[in-house]
XYZ file of C-alpha atoms in Angstrom:
248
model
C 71.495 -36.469 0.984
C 73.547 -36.007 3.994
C 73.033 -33.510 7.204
C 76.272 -32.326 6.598
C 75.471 -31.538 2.678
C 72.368 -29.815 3.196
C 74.021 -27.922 5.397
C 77.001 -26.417 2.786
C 74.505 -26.037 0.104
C 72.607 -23.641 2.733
C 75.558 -21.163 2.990
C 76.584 -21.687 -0.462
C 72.849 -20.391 -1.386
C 73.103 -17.691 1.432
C 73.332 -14.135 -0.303
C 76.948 -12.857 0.924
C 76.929 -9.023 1.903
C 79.906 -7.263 -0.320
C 82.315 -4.949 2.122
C 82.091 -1.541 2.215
C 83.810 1.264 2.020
C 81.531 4.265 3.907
C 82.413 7.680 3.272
C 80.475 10.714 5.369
C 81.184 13.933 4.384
C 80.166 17.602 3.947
C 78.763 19.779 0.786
C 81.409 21.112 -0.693
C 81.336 21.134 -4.142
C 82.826 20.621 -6.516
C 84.013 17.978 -4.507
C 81.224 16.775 -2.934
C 77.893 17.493 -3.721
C 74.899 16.119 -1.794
C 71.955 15.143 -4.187
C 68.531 14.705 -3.951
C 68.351 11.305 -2.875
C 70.787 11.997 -0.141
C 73.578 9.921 -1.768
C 76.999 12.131 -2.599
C 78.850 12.681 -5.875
C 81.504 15.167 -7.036
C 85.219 14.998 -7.822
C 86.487 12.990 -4.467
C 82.897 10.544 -4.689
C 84.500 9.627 -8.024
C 88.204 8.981 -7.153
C 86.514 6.896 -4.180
C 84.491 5.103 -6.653
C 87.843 4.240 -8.461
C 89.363 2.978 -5.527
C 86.300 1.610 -3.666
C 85.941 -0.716 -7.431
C 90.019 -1.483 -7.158
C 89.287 -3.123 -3.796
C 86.546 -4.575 -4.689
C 84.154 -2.851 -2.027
C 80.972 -1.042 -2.115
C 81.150 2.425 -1.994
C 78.210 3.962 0.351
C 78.302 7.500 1.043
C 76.359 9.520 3.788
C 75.890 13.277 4.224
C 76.444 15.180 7.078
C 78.156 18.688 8.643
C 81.986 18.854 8.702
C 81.818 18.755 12.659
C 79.949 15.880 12.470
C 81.678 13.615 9.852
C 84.827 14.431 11.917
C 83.058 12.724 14.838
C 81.797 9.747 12.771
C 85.771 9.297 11.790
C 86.055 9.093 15.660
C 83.657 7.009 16.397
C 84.812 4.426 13.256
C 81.073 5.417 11.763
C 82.854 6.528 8.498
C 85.435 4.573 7.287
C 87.138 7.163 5.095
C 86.766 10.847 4.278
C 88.552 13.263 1.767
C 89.182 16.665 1.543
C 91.402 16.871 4.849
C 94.948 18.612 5.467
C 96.673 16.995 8.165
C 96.898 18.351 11.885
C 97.829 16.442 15.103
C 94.066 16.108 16.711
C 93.113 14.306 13.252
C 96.083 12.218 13.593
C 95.249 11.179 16.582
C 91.959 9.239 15.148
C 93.154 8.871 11.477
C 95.446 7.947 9.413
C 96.484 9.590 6.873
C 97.112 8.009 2.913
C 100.080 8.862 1.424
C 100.284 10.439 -1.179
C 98.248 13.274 -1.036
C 96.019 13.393 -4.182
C 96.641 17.652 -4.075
C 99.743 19.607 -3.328
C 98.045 22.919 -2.958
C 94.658 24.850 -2.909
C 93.732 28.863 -3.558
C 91.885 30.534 -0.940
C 90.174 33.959 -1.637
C 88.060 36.427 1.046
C 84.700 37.413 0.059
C 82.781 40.900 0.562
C 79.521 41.940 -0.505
C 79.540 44.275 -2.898
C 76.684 46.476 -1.736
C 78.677 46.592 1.753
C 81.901 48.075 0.598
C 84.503 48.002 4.000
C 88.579 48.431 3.819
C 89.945 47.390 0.945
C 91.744 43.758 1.893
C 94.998 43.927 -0.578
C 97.281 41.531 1.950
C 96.761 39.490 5.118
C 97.934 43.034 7.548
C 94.422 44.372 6.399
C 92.851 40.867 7.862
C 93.468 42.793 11.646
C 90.638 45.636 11.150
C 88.152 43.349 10.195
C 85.233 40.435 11.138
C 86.599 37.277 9.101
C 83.328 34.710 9.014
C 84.934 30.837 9.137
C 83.653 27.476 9.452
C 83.293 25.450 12.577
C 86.897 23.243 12.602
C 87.548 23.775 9.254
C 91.448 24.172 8.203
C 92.544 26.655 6.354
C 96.104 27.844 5.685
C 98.675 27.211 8.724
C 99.315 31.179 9.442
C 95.549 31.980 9.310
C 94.288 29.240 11.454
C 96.676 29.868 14.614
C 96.692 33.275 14.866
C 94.919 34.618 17.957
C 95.084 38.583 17.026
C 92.565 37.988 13.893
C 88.793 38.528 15.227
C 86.157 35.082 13.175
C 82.834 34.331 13.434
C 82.403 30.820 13.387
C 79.553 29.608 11.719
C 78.435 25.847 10.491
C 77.150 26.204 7.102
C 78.698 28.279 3.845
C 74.743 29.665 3.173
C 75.061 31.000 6.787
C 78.557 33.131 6.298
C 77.016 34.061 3.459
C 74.063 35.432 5.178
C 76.386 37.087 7.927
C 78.603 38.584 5.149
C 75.270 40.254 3.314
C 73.724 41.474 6.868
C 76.666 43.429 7.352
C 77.541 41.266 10.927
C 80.657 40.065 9.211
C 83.388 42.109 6.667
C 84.752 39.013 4.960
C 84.621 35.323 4.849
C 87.243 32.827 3.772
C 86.756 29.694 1.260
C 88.502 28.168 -1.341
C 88.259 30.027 -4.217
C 87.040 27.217 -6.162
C 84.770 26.253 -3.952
C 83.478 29.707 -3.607
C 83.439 30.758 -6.967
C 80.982 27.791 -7.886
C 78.676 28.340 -5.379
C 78.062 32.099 -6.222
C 77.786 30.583 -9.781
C 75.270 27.552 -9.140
C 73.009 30.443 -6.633
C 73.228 33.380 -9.434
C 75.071 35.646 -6.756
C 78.155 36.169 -8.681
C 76.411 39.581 -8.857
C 76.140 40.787 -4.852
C 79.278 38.593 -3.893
C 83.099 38.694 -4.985
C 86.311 38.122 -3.807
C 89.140 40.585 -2.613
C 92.118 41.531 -4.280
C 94.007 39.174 -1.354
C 94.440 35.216 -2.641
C 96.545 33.069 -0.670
C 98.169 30.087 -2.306
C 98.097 27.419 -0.066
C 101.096 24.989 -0.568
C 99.257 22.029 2.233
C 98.615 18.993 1.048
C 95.368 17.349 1.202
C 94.524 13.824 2.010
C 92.295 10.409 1.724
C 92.495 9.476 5.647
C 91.200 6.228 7.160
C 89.242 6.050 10.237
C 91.745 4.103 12.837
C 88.144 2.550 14.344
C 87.665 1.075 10.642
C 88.356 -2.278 9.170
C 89.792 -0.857 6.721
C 92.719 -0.050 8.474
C 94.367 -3.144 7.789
C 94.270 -2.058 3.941
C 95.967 0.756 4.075
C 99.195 -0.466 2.288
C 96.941 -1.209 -0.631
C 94.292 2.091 -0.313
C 98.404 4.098 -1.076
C 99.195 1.898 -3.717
C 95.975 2.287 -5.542
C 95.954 6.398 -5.072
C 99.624 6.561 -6.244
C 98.419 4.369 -9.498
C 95.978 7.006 -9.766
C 97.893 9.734 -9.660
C 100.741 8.373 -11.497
C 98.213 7.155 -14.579
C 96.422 10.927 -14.859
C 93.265 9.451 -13.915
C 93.011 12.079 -10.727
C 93.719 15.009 -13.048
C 91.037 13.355 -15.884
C 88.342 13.210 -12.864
C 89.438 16.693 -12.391
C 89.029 18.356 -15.788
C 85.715 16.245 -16.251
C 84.499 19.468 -13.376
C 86.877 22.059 -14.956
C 88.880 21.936 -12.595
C 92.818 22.546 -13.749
C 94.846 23.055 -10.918
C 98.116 24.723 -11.813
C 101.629 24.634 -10.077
């Protein structure tokens, strides 16, 4: 047998690493949901399961803070991460799929209920009071660039949680989904709830692409498989598997 043969059956033998698609991201469920193991799951692990199988790649997800898996998006650590609405520092390190895979999202303040402070019936009553937030966390356009509102920025939902129940904040915003489960999954439904004020916000969220990744050069095809998605009900399917029905 030749040199030259021995040498092609060698690679042919040679195990050959399948791409990846890496996703870091935050707790947040239902959307993601850091288990046990360390691995993530949730409603966006599973539509980037769908996609990660449509382009034939390996889906391998990592856990971190929000402030963190922004930087690993920077730094082309992550190649992909959900759960974002669009602003112009992002955009400077990602890019962004269209479509968005949801048009809109429900966001609802929290108070203890042992702690009873001013009612908070609209977003005037938002000016008397200590508003707990997440470290660069989005959430509706009016909210997150106005300067006269006083927030506590902490890193972690337990911790605004914490501040809310210790009395050092009056309110704290999350998505009411969001919220609502984790009061459910910690049995607090019973010390938290949410105020009469709900704000509908109408900003689309996105799949973005670290511009440091690979997978960059796939973008075309990462659209075109979301848009099948969406257009085939299998976004909305993933979504009712959690309970989750958004409505217009």
């Amino acid at each position: 047998m030749s040199l030259r043969i021995v040498v092609l059956l060698f690679f042919l033998a040679w195990p050959v690493a399948a791409m990846q698609m890496v996703t870091a991201n935050a707790n947040w469920p239902p959307w993601r949901v850091i288990e046990a193991d360390g691995s993530l799951s949730g409603i966006e692990i599973d539509i980037l399961k769908q996609l990660s199988q449509a382009l034939d790649l390996e889906l391998k997800t990592q856990p971190c803070g929000w402030k963190r898996c922004l930087k690993y998006m920077e730094l082309g650590e992550s190649d992909v991460m959900t759960g974002l609405y669009k602003n112009d520092e992002r955009a400077q390190y990602m890019h962004f799929v269209e479509p968005p895979y949801r048009s809109h999202n429900d966001m609802c303040f929290y108070q203890a209920k042992i702690r009873p402070v001013q009612k908070l019936d609209g977003y005037s009553d938002l000016y008397s009071l200590t508003i707990g937030v997440l470290n660069k966390v989005a959430y509706f356009e009016q909210f997150d660039q106005d300067l006269k509102l006083f927030k506590h920025y902490a890193t972690t939902d337990e911790s605004l949680f914490r501040l809310l129940l210790g009395g050092r904040i009056d309110t704290l915003i999350m998505s009411c989904i969001e919220g609502d489960i984790f009061l459910k999954q910690r049995h607090m439904t019973g010390i938290f709830e949410h105020t009469n004020y709900t704000k509908r916000n109408y900003r689309s969220v996105y799949l973005a692409i670290s511009k440091r990744s690979k997978l960059i050069e796939r973008a075309a095809e990462i659209s075109k498989h979301l848009q099948q998605m969406l257009d085939s009900g299998e976004i909305t399917k993933i979504l009712a598997s959690y309970g989750v029905v958004e409505r217009d």
